[in-house]
Tab-separated table of C-alpha atoms in Angstrom:
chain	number	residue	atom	x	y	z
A	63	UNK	CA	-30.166	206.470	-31.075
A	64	UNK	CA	-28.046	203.467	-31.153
A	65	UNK	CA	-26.005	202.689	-34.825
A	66	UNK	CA	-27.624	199.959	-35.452
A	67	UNK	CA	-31.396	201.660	-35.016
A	68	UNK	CA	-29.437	204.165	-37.464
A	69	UNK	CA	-28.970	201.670	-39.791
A	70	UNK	CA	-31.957	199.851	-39.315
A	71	UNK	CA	-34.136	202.962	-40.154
A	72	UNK	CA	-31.668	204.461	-42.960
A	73	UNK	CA	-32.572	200.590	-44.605
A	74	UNK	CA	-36.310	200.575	-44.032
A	75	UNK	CA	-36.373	204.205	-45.150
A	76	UNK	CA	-34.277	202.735	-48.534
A	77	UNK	CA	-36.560	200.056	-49.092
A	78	UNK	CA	-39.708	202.465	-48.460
A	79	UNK	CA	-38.609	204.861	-51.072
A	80	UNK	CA	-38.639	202.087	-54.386
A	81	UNK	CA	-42.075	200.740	-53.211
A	82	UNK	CA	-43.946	204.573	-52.863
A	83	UNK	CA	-42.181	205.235	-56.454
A	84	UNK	CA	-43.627	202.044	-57.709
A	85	UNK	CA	-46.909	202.657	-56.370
A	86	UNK	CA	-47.312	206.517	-57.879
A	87	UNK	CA	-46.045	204.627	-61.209
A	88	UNK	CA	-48.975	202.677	-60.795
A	89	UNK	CA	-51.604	205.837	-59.696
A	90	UNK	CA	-50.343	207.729	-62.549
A	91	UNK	CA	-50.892	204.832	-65.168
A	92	UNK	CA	-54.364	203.941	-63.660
A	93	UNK	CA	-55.284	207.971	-63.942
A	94	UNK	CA	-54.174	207.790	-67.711
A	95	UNK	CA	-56.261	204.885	-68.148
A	96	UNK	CA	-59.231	206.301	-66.795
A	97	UNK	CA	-58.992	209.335	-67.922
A	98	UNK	CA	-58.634	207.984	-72.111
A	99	UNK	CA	-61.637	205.474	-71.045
A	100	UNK	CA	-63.971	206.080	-68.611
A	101	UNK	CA	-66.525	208.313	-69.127
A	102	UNK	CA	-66.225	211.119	-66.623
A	103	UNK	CA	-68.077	213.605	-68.382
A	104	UNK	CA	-70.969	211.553	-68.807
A	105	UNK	CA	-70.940	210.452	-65.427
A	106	UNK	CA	-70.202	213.877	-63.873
A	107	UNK	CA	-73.877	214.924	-66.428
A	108	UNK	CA	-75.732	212.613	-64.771
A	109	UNK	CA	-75.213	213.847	-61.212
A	110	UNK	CA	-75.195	217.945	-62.846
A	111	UNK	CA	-77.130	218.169	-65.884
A	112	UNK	CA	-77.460	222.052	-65.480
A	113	UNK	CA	-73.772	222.981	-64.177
A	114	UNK	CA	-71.680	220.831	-66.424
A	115	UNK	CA	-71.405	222.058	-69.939
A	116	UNK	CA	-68.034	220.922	-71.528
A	117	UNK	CA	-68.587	222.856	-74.320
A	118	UNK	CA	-67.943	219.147	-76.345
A	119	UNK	CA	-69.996	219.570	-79.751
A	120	UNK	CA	-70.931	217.408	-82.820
A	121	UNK	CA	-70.007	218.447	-86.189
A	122	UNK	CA	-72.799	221.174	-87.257
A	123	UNK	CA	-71.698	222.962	-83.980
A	124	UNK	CA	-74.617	223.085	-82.093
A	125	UNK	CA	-75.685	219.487	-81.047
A	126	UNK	CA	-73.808	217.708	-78.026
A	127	UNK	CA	-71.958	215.172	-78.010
A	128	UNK	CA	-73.518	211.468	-77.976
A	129	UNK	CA	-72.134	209.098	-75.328
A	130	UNK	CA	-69.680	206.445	-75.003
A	131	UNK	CA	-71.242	203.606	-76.960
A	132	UNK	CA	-71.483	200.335	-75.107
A	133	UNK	CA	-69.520	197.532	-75.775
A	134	UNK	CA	-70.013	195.201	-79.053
A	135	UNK	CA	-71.708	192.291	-76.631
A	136	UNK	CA	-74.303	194.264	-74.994
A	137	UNK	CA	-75.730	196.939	-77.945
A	138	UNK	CA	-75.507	194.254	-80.929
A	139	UNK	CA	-79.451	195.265	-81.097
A	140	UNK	CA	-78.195	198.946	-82.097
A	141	UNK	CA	-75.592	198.749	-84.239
A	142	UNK	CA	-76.238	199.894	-88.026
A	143	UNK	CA	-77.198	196.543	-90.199
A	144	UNK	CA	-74.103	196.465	-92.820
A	145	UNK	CA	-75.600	193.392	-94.975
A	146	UNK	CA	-78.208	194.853	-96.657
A	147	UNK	CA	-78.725	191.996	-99.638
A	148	UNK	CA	-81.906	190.379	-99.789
A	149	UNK	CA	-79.831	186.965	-100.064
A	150	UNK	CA	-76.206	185.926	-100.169
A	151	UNK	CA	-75.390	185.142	-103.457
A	152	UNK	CA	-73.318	186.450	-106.618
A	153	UNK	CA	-75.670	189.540	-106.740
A	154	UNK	CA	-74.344	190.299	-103.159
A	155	UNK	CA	-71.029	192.525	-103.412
A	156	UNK	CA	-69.834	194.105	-99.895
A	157	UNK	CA	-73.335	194.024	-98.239
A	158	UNK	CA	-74.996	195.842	-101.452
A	159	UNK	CA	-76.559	193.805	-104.019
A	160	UNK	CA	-76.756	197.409	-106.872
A	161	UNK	CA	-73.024	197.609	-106.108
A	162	UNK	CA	-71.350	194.096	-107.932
A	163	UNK	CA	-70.575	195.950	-111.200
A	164	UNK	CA	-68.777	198.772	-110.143
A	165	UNK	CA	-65.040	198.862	-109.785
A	166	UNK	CA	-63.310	197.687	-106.604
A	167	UNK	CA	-61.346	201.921	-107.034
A	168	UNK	CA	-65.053	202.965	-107.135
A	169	UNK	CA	-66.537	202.566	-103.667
A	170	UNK	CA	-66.058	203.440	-100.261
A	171	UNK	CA	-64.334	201.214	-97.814
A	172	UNK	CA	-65.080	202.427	-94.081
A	173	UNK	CA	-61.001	201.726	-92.690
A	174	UNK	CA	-60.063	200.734	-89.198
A	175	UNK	CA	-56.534	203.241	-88.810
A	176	UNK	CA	-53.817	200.799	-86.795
A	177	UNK	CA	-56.311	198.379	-86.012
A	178	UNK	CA	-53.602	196.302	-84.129
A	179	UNK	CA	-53.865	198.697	-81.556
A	180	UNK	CA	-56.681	198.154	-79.404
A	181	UNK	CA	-56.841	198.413	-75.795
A	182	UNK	CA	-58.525	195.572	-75.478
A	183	UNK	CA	-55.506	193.403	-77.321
A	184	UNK	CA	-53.143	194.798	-74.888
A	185	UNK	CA	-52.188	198.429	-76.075
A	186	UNK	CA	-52.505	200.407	-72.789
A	187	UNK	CA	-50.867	203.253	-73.809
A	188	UNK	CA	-52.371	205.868	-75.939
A	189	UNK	CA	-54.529	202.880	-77.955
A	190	UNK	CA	-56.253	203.593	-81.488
A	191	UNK	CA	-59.211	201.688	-80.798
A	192	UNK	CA	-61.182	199.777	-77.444
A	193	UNK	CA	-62.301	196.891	-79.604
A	194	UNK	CA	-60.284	194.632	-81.957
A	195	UNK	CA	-60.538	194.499	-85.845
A	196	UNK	CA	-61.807	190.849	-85.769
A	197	UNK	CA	-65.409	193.223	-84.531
A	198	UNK	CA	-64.512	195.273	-86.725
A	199	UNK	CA	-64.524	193.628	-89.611
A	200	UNK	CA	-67.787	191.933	-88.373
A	201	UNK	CA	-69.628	195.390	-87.616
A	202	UNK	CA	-68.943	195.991	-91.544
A	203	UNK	CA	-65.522	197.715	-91.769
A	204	UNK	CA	-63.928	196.462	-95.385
A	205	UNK	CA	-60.050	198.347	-94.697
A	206	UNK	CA	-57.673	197.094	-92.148
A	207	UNK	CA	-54.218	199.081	-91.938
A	208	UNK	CA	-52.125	197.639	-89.847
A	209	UNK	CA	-48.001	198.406	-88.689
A	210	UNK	CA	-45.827	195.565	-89.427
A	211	UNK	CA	-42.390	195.390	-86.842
A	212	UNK	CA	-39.579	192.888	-86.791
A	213	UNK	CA	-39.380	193.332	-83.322
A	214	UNK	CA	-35.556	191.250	-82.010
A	215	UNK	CA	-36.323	188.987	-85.318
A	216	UNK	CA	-40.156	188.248	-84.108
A	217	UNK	CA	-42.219	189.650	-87.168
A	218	UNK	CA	-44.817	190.898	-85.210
A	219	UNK	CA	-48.070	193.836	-85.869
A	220	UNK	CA	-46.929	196.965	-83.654
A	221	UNK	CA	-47.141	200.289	-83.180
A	222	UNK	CA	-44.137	202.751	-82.650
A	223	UNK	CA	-42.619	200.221	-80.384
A	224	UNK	CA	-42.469	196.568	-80.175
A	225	UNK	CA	-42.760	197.336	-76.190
A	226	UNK	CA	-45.765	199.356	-75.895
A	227	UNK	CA	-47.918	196.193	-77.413
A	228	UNK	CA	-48.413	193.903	-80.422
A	229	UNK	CA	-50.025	191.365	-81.884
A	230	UNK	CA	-48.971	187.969	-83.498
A	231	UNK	CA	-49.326	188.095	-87.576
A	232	UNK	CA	-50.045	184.376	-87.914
A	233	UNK	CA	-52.851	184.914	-85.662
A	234	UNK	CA	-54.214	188.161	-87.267
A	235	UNK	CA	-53.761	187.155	-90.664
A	236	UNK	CA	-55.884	183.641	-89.988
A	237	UNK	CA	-58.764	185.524	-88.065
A	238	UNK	CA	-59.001	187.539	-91.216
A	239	UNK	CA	-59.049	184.465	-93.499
A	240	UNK	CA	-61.771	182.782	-91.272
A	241	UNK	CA	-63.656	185.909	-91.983
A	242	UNK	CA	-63.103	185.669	-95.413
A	243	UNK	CA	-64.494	182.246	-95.878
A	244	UNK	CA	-67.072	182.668	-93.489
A	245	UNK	CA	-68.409	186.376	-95.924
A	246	UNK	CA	-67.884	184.626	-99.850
A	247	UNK	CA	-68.939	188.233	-101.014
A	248	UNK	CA	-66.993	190.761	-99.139
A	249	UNK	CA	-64.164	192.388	-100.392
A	250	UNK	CA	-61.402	193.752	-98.015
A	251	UNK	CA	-58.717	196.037	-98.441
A	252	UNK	CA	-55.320	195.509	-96.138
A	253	UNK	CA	-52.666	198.369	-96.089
A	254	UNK	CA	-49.183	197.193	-94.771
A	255	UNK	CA	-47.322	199.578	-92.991
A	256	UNK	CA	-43.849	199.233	-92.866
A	257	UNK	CA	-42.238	200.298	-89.802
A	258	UNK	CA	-38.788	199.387	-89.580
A	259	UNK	CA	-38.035	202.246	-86.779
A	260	UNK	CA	-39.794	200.301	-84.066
A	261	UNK	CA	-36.655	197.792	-83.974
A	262	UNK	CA	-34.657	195.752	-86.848
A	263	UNK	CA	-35.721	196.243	-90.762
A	264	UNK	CA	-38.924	194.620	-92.113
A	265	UNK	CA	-38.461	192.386	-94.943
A	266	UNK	CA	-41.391	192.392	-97.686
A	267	UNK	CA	-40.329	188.908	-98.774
A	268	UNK	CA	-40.065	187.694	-95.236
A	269	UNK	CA	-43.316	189.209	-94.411
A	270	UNK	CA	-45.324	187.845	-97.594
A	271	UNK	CA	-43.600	184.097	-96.012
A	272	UNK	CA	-46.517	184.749	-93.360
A	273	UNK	CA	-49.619	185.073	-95.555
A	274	UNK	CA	-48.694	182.104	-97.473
A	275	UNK	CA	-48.328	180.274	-94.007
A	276	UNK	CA	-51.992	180.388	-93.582
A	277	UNK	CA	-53.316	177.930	-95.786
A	278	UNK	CA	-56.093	180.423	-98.895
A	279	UNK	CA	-55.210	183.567	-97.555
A	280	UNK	CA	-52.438	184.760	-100.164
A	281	UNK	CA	-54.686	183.247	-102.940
A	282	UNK	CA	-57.387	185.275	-102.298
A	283	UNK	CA	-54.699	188.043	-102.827
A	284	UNK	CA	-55.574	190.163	-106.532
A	285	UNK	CA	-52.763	190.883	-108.475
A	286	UNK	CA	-52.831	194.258	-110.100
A	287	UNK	CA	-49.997	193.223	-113.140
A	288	UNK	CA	-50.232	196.853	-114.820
A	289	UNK	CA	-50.402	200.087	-112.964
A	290	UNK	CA	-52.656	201.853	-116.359
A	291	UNK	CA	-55.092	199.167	-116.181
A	292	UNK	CA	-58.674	199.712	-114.919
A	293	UNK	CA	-59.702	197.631	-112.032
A	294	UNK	CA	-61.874	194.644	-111.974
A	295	UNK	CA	-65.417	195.252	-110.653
A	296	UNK	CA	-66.398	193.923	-107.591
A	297	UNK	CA	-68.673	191.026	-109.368
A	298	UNK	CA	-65.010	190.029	-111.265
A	299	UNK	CA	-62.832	189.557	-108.046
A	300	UNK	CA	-66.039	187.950	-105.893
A	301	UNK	CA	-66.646	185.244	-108.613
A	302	UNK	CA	-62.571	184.682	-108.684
A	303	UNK	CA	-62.232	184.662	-105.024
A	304	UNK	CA	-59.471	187.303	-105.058
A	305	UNK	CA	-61.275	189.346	-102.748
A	306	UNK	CA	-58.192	190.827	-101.043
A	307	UNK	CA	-56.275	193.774	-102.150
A	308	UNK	CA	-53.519	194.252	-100.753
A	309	UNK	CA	-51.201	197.137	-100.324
A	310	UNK	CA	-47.798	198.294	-98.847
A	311	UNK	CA	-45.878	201.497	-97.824
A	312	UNK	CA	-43.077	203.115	-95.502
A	313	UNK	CA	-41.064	200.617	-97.063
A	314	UNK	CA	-38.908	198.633	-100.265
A	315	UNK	CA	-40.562	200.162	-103.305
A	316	UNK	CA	-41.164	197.562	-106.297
A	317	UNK	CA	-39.009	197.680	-109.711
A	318	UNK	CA	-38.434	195.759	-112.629
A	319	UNK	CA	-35.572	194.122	-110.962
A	320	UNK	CA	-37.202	193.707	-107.549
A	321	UNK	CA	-40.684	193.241	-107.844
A	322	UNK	CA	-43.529	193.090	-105.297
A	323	UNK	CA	-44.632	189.425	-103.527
A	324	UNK	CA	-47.582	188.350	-105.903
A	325	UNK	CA	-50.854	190.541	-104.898
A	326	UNK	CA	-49.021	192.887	-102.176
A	327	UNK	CA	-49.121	196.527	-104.315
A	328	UNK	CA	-46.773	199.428	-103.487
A	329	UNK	CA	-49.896	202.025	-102.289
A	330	UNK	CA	-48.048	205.214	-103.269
A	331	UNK	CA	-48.106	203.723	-107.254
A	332	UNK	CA	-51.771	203.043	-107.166
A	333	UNK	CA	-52.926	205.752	-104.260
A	334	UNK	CA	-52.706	209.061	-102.813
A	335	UNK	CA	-53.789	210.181	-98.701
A	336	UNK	CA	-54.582	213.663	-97.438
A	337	UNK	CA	-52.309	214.513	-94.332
A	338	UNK	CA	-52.862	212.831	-91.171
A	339	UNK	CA	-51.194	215.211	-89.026
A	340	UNK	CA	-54.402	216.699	-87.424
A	341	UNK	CA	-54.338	217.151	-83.224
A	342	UNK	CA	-57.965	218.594	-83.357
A	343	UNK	CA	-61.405	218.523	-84.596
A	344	UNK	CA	-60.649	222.019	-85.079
A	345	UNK	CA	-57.651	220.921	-87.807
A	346	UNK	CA	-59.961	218.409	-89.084
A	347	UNK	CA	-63.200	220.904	-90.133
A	348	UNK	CA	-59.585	223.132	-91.452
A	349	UNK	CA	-60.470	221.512	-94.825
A	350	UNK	CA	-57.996	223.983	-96.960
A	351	UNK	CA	-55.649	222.047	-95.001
A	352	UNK	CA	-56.639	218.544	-93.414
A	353	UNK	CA	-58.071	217.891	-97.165
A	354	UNK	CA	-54.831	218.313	-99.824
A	355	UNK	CA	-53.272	215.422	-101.052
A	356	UNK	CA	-49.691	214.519	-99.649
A	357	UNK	CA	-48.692	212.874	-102.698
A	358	UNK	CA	-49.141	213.055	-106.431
A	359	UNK	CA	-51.964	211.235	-107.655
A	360	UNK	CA	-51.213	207.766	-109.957
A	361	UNK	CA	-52.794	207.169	-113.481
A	362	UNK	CA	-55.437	209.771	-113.639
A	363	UNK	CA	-58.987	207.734	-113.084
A	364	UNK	CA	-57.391	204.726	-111.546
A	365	UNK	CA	-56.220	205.771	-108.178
A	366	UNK	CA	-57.416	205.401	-104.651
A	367	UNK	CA	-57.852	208.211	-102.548
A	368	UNK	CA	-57.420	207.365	-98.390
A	369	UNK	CA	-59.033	210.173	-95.914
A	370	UNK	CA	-57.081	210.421	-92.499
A	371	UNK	CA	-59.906	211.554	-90.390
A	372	UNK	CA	-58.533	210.939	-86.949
A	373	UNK	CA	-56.551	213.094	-84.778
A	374	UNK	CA	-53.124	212.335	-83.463
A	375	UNK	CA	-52.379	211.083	-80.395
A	376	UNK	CA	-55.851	209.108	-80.894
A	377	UNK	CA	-59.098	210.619	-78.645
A	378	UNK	CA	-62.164	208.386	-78.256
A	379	UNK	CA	-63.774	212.038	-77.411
A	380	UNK	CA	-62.811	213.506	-81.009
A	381	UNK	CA	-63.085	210.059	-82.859
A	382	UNK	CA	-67.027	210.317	-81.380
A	383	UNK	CA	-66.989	213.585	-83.605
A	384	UNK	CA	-65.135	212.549	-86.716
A	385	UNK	CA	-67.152	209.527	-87.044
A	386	UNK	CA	-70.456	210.668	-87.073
A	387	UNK	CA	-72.598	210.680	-89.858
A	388	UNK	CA	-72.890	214.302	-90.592
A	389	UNK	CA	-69.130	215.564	-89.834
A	390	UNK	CA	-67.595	212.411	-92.060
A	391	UNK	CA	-70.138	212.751	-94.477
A	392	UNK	CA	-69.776	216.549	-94.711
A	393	UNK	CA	-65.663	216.043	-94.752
A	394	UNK	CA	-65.687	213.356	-97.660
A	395	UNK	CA	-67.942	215.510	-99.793
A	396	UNK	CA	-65.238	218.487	-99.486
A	397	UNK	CA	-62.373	216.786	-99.179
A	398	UNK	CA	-63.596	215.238	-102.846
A	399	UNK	CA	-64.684	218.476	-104.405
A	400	UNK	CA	-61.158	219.992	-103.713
A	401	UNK	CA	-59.449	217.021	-105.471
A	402	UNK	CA	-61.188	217.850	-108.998
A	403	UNK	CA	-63.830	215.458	-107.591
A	404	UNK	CA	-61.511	212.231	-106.779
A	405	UNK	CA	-63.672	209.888	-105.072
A	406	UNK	CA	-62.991	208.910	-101.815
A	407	UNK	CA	-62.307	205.062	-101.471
A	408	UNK	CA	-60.985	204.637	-97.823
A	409	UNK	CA	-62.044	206.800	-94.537
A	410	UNK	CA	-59.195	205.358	-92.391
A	411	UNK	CA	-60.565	206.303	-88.535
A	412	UNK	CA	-59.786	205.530	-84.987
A	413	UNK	CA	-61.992	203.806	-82.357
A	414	UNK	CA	-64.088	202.604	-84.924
A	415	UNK	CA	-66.952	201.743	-82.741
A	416	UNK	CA	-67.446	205.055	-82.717
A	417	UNK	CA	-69.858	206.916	-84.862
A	418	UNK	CA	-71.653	205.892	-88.381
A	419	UNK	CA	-69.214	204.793	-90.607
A	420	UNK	CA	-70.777	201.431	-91.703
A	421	UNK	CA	-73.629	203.675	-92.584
A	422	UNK	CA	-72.266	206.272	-94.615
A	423	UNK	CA	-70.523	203.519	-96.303
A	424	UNK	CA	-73.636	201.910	-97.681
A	425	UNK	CA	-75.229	205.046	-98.340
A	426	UNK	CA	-72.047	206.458	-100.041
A	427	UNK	CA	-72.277	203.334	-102.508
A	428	UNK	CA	-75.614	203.128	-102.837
A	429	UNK	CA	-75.577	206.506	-104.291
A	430	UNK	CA	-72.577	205.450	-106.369
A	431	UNK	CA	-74.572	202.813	-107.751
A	432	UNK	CA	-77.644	205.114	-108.554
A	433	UNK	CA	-75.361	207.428	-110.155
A	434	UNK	CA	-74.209	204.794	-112.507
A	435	UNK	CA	-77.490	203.686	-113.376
A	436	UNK	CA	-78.586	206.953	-114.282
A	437	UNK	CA	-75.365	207.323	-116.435
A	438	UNK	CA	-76.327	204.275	-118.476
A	439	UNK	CA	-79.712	205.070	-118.866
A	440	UNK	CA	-78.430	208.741	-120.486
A	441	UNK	CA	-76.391	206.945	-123.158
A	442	UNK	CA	-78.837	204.226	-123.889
A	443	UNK	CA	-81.290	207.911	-124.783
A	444	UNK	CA	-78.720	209.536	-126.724
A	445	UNK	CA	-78.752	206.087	-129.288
């Protein structure tokens, strides 16, 4: 072999090697992708009914699990009916018209965990949902938690890193305004995450400089002015229009000297979370465990309780568990009864298309609301 055949292969064979590296890159992100989405086992039961048992099980134990749901535009049909008034008017409080005089810390709010991070907004890599929280919100979800970033000086909604995806707050922040005018009797709750680790510090002040960019979303802010006071009903902040409360943690804590923005509430003063640290289903049903609260409880009576029922990192196979009727239903009945009874007001949960959240939301309150009626009636007897 000549030199320059030597050096003609020794600078194919250097070119080859970067283009085969880039190319398993690529095989090895397409296998994550299919293997967090696509629905192999389903597939594989369709061919093997008989030979395929994956040993996957719903909540009691003993019934399979259901399969992947379809997407939003082709099962509208299917999903659970969260506006259950007979009309929308002032009667009409969060889909419920025997819900509009109980407190906003009195019902349920089904919670979309990081719902910035949907695969199909861009997060490829280990996303928290398929579907964005503009459906979500739309399919009857009332919480939105969501990771704020100041990623290179760009204020931005990530998660972990500003690299692995994110979404522009202007944008997210509008979408939920247009919802808000577009639903005059729903009520949402927004929990601001403060992570300052992704890149450069996050600013409260700067942040609150982007909900008052988008022109009546900061008014419909409430503003909570004294930490022992009981909460408005839901009738009270409806017929105000200050349907949003809004709350912030991970981050600057609120004093005397340096208060909160108007209507953005430190959580940790007003709320309290079970851990979130859970890997399994297993950890979850652990309820001795998955159910304790993290931090001390506010004002006795006038604090929010937040369930973590997701598993971490985030599995569309588990979330199909967790957000079933019967597990989440089971799970918020314990996790109360081991808190002296503290109602549950959030069930924060990932790939919320998943599951029968919605549903157990409206029943939850519903039975709230009978409960309360019941209570009045008893007092009205004793006089």
């Amino acid at each position: 072999m000549t030199s320059n055949e030597s050096d003609k292969n020794e600078e194919k064979s250097c070119c080859t090697w970067p283009k085969v590296l880039v190319i398993a890159v690529v095989l090895v992100v397409v296998g994550i992708l299919v293997w967090q989405f696509a629905p192999i086992d389903d597939a594989i039961d369709a061919v093997l009914p008989t030979f395929n048992n994956t040993g996957n099980e719903g909540p009691s134990g003993s019934t399979p699990m259901a399969s992947p749901t379809p997407a939003p535009s082709t099962a509208e049909s299917e999903r659970f009916e969260f506006m259950l008034c007979s009309s929308q008017d002032q009667d009409c409080c969060n889909g419920l018209d025997s819900i509009c005089d109980l407190g906003v810390d009195d019902i349920l709010y089904a919670s979309v965990h990081n719902a910035m991070a949907s695969f199909e907004d861009g997060f490829l890599f280990g996303p928290n949902h398929r579907y964005n929280l503009e459906s979500a919100l739309e399919a009857g979800y009332r919480g939105i938690n969501l990771d704020v970033c100041n990623c290179g000086g760009v204020y931005q909604f990530c998660h972990g890193l500003c690299s692995l995806g994110s979404r522009d707050i202007n944008e997210v922040f509008t979408n939920i305004n247009t919802f808000m005018n577009d639903n005059p009797t729903e009520v949402v709750v927004i929990t601001l995450q403060m992570n300052s680790n992704a890149d450069q510090a996050v600013n409260l002040e700067e942040l609150y400089t982007f909900a008052t960019a988008v022109p009546g979303f900061s008014e419909k802010f409430y503003q909570h002015t004294n930490v022992t006071d009981d909460w408005p009903t839901l009738r009270e902040v409806i017929g105000s229009n200050k349907r949003i409360l809004a709350f912030h943690f991970a981050g600057q804590t609120c004093t005397d000297a340096t208060p909160c923005p108007p209507g953005l509430h430190y959580y940790l003063d007003y709320a309290t979370n079970n851990p979130w640290q859970a890997s399994t289903l297993a950890d979850l049903r652990e309820t001795s465990v998955s159910c304790p609260l993290s931090s001390t409880p506010g004002v006795a009576g006038k604090t929010f309780f937040g369930m973590n029922n997701f598993v971490t990192p985030p599995s569309q196979t588990a979330a199909r568990s967790a957000n079933s009727l019967e597990f989440a239903r089971n799970r918020l009945a314990t996790c109360s009864s081991l808190n002296e009874g503290l109602d549950v007001n959030f069930v924060y949960v990932d790939f919320w298309y998943e599951g029968d959240l919605p549903q157990l939301t409206q029943e939850h309150n519903m039975a709230l609301a009978n409960r309360r009626q019941r209570q009045i009636r008893k007092r009205r007897l004793a006089h």
